Short mmCIF file of C-alpha atoms and ligand atoms in Angstrom, two decimals:
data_model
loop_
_atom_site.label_atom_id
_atom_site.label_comp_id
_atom_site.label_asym_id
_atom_site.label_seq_id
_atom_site.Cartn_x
_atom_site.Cartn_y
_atom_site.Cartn_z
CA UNK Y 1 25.82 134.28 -123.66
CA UNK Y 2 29.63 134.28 -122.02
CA UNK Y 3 30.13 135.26 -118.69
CA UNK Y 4 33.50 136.73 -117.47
CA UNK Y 5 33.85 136.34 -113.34
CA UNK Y 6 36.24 138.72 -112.03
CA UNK Y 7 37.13 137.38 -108.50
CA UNK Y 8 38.58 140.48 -107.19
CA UNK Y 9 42.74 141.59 -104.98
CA UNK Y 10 43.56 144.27 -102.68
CA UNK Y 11 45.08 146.55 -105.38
CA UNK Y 12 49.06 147.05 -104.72
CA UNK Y 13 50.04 150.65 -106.54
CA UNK Y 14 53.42 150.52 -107.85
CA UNK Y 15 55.60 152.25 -106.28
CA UNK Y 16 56.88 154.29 -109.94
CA UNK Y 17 53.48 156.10 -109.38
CA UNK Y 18 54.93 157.16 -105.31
CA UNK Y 19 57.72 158.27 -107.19
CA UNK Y 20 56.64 160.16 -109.72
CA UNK Y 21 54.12 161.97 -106.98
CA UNK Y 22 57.15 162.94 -105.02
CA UNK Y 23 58.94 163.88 -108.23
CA UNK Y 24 55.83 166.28 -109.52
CA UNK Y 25 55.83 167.51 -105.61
CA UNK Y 26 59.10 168.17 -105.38
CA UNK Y 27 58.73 170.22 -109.31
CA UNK Y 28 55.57 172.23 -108.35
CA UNK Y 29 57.18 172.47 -104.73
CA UNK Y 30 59.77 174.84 -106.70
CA UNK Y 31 57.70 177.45 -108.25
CA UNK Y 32 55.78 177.95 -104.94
CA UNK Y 33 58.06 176.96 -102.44
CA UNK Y 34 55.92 179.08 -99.95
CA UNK Y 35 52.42 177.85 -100.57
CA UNK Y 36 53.56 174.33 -100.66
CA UNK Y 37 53.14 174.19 -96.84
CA UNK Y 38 49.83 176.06 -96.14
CA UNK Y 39 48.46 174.40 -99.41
CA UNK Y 40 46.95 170.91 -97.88
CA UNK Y 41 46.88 168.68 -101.10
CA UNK Y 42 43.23 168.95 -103.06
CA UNK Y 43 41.91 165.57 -103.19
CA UNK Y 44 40.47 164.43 -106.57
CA UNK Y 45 37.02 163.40 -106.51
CA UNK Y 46 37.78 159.54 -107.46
CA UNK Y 47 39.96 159.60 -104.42
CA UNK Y 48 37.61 161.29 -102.12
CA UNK Y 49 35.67 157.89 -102.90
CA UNK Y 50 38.51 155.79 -100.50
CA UNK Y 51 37.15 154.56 -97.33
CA UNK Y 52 38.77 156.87 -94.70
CA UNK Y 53 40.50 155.51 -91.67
CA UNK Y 54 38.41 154.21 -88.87
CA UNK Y 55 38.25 157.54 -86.50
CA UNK Y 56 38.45 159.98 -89.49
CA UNK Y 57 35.34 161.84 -90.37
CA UNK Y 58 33.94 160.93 -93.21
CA UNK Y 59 33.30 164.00 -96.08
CA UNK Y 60 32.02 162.51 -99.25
CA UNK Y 61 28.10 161.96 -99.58
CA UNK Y 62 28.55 158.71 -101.55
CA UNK Y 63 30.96 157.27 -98.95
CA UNK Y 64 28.84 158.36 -96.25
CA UNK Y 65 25.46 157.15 -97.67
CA UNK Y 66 26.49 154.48 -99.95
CA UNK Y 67 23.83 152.16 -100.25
CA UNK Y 68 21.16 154.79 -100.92
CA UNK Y 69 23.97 156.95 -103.57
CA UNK Y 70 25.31 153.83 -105.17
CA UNK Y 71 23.10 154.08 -108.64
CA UNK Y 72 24.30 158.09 -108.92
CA UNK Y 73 27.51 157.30 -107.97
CA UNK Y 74 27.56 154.19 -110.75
CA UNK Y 75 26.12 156.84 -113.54
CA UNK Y 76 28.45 159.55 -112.13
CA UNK Y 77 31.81 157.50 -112.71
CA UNK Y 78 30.21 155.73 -115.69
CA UNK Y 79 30.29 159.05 -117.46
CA UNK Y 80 33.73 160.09 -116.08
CA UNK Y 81 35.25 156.96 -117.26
CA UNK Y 82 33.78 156.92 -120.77
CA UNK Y 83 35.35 159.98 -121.14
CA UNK Y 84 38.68 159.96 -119.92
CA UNK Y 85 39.98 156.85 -120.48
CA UNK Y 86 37.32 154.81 -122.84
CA UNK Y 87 37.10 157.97 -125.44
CA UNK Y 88 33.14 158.53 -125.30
CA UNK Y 89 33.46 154.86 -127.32
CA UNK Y 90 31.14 153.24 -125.08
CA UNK Y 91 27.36 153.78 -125.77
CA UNK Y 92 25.98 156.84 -122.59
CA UNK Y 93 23.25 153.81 -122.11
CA UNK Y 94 25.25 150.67 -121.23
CA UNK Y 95 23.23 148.30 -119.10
CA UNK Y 96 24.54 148.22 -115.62
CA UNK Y 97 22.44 146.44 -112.97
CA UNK Y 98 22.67 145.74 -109.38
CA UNK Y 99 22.72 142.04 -108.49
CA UNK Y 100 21.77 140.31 -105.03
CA UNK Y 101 22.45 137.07 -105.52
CA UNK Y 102 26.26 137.34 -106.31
CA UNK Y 103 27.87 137.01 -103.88
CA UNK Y 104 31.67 135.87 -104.74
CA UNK Y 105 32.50 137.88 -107.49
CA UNK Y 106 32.37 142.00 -107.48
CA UNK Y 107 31.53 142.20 -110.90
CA UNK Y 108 31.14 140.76 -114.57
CA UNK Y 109 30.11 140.93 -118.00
CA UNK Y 110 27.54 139.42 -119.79
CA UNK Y 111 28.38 139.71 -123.81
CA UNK Y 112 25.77 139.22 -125.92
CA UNK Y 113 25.32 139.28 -129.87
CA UNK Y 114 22.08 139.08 -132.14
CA UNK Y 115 21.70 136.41 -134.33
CA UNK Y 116 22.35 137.31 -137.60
CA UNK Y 117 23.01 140.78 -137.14
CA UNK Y 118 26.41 142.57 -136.20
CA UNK Y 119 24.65 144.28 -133.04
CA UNK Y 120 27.11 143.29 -130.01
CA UNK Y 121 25.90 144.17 -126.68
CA UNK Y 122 26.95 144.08 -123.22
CA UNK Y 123 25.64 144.19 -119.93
CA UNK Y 124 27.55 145.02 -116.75
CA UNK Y 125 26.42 143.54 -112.85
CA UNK Y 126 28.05 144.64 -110.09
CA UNK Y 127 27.19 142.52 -106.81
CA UNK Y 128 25.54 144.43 -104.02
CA UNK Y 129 27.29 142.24 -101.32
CA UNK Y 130 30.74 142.19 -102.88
CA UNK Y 131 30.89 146.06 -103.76
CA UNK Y 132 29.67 147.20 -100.47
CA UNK Y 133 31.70 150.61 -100.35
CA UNK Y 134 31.79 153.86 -102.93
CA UNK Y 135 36.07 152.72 -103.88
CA UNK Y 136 34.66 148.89 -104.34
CA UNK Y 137 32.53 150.15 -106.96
CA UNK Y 138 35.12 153.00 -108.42
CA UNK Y 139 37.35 149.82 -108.84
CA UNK Y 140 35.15 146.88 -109.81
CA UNK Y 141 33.48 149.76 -112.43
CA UNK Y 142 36.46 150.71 -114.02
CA UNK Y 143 37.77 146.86 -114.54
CA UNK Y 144 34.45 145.69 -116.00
CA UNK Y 145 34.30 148.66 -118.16
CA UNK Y 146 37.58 147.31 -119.40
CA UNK Y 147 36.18 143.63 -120.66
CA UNK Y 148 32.90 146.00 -121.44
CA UNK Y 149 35.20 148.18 -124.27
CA UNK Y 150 36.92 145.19 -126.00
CA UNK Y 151 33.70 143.39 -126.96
CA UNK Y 152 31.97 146.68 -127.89
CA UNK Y 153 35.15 148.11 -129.91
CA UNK Y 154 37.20 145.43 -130.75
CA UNK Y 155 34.60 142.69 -130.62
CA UNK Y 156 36.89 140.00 -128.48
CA UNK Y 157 36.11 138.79 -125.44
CA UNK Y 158 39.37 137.91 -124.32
CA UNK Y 159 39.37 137.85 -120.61
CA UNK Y 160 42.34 139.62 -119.37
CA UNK Y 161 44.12 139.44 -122.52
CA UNK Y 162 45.73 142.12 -124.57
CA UNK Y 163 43.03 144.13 -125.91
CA UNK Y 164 41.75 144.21 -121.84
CA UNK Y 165 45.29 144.79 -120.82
CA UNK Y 166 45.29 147.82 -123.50
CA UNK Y 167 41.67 149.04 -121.42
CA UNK Y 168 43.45 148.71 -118.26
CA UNK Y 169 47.00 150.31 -119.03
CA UNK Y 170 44.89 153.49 -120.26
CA UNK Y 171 42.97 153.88 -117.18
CA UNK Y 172 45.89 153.59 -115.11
CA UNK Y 173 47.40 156.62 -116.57
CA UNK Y 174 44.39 158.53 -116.73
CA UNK Y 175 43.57 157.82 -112.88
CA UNK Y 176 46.78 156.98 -111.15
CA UNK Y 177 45.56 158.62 -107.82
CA UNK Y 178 43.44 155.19 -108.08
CA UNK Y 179 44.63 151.42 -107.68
CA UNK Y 180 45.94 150.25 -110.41
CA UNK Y 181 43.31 148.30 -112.79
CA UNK Y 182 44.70 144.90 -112.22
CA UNK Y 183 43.22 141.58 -113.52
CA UNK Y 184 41.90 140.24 -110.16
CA UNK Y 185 40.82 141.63 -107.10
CA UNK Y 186 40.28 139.59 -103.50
CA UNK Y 187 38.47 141.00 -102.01
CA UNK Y 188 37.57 140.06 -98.00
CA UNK Y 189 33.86 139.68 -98.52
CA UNK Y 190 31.85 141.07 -95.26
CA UNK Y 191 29.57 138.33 -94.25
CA UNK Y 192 27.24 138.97 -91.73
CA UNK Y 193 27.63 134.82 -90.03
CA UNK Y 194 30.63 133.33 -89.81
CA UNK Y 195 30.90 129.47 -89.09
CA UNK Y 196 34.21 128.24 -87.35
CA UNK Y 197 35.27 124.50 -87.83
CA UNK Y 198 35.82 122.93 -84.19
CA UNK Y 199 38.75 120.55 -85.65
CA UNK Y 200 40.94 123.13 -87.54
CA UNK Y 201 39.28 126.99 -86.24
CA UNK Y 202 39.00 128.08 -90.14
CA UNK Y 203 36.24 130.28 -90.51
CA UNK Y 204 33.32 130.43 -93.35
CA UNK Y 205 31.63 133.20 -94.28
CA UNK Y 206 27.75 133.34 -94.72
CA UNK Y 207 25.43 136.28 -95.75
CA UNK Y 208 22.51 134.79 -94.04
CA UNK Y 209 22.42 131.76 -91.75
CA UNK Y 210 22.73 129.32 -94.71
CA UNK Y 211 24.88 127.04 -93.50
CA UNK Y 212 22.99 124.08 -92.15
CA UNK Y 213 25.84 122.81 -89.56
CA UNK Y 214 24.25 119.34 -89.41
CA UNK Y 215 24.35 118.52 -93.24
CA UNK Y 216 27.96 120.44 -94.11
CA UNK Y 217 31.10 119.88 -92.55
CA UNK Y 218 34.51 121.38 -92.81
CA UNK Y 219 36.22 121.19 -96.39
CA UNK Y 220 39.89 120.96 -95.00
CA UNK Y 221 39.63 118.41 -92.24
CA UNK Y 222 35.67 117.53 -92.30
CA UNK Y 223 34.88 119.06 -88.62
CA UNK Y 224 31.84 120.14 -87.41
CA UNK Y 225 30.91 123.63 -87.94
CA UNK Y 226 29.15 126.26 -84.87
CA UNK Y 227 28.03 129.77 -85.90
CA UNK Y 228 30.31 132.04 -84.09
CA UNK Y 229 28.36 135.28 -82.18
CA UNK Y 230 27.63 137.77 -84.69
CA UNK Y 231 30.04 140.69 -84.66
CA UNK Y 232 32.66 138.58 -82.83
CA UNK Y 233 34.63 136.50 -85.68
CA UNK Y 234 36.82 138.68 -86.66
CA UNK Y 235 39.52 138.42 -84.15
CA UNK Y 236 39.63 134.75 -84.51
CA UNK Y 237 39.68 134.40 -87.95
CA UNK Y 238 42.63 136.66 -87.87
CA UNK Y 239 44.51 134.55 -85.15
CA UNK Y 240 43.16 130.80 -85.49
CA UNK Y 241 43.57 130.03 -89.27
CA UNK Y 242 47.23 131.44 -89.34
CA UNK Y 243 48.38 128.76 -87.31
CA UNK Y 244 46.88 126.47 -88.99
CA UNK Y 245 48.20 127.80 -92.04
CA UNK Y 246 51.80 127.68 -90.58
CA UNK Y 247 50.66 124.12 -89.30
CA UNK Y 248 50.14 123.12 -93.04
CA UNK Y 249 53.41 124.78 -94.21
CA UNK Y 250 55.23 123.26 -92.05
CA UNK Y 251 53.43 119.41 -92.42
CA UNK Y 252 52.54 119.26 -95.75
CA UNK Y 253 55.46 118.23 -97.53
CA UNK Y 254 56.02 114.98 -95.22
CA UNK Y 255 52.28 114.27 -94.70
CA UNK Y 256 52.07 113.83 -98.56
CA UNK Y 257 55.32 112.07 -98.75
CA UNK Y 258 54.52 109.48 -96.32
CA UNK Y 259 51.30 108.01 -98.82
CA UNK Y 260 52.00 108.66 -102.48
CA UNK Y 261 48.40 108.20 -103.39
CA UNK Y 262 47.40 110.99 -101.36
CA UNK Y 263 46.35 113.77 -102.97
CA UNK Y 264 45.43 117.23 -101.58
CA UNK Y 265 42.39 116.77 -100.15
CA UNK Y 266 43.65 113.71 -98.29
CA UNK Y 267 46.94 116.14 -96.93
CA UNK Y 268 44.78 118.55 -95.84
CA UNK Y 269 41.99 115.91 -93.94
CA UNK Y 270 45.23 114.51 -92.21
CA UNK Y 271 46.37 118.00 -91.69
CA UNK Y 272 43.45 119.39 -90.03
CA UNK Y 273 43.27 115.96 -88.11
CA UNK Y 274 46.62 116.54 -86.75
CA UNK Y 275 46.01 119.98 -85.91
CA UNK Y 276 43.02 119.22 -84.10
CA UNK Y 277 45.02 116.52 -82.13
CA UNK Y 278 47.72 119.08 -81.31
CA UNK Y 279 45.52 121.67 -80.40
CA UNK Y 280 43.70 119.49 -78.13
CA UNK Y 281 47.01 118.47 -76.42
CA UNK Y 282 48.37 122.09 -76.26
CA UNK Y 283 45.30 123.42 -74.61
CA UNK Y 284 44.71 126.17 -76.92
ZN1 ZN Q 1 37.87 140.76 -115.35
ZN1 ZN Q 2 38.18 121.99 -90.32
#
């Protein structure tokens, strides 16, 4: 059995697709010059999947009522997929199965092959904490379906080689009104705790209260860890870690210079040390 992890990236479209949308506006603009401004734009059903701006109401079923529409939704671009960009090449009854316990990856593969028979099979799990919204799954679908079509077709499992890179390529021309299938995705994981080292401010994420504060301490500068209110973290963990991350940019070049036998786990304890110190000094 081989396992691919896709760790996931907020997709960045190229901007050749912007312009060729304003080109094939501008074209169509022509022969209807009139309707072109009482005509609001129809929205595809793929990108009726987006999450829509907090404050703007919210039409499609799926996005509304994820959780409960996810396995329709999953068959429902399964079958749209296969067909426009995979060529009806994948089998209609491809394994696909919700998993709880994943919890850092969005999606992978699991490849398997009988023993002494040519049979190649493949299994797809999507996590049901990572792909939390109806575009997570669109996206994290349509990239495992990838890896899924090179060991059913071609029989490689190559990771994101060229026979995946082949996958991908095709489904970014059939669906460019999506994000581009790209080989990893980050995506910011929505914990529900969030534990915030008292030395250095960075913030861990937890799905349950997991984290026993009195047994782990913080991986950069080993600080004690509290469990921040629930609801709350956000705003810190936008603020706090960036100056520490400008802390380390700026220190870690001489920190490491001034002991050769450090090595980066030894920067960053002194780092977070220093930071701590600082911090302490500075009031902040
Ligand atoms: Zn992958
Ligand atoms: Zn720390």
């Amino acid at each position: 059995m081989m396992r691919c992890l896709c760790v996931f990236a907020t997709p960045i479209r190229p901007k050749w697709i912007d312009k060729r949308k304003d080109k094939e506006n501008s074209l169509s603009s022509f022969k209807t010059p009139v309707n072109k401004f009482l005509e609001r734009k129809k929205e595809s059903f793929l990108e009726s999947l987006n999450t829509p701006p907090v404050g703007t109401p919210v039409r499609s079923p799926f996005v509304k009522d994820f959780k409960k529409k996810r396995t329709e939704l999953t068959a429902k671009l399964f079958a749209m997929f296969n067909k426009t960009v995979f060529e009806s090449k994948i089998p209609d009854n491809l394994e696909i199965l919700w998993n709880k316990r994943m919890t850092k990856t969005a999606g992978y593969c699991v490849y398997t092959k009988r023993k002494f028979s040519s049979v190649r099979e493949v299994r797809i799990e999507l996590s049901e904490k990572v792909c939390d919204s109806a575009e997570r799954l669109r996206d994290t679908l349509i990239h495992e379906m990838c890896h899924a079509a090179c060991w059913l077709i071609h029989g490689v499992n190559d990771g994101h080689g060229r026979f995946w890179k082949y996958w991908a390529c095709k489904a970014n021309v059939a669906h460019p009104e999506i994000p581009m299938v790209k080989r990893c995705h980050s995506y910011e994981i929505h914990t529900k705790f969030k534990y915030q080292c008292q030395q250095c401010k960075a913030i861990v994420g937890r799905h349950s209260k997991s984290l026993d504060v009195t047994k782990k301490c913080c991986g950069l500068c080993r600080g004690r860890f509290v469990l921040l209110p629930t609801g709350k973290g956000k705003e810190g963990k936008k603020q706090q870690p960036n100056k520490f991350a400008m802390f380390v940019k700026e220190n870690y070049a001489s920190i490491k210079k001034s002991n050769d036998r450090f090595k980066h786990a030894d920067v960053m304890r002194v780092l977070g040390q220093e930071f701590a110190r600082k911090a302490t000094i500075a009031g902040d």
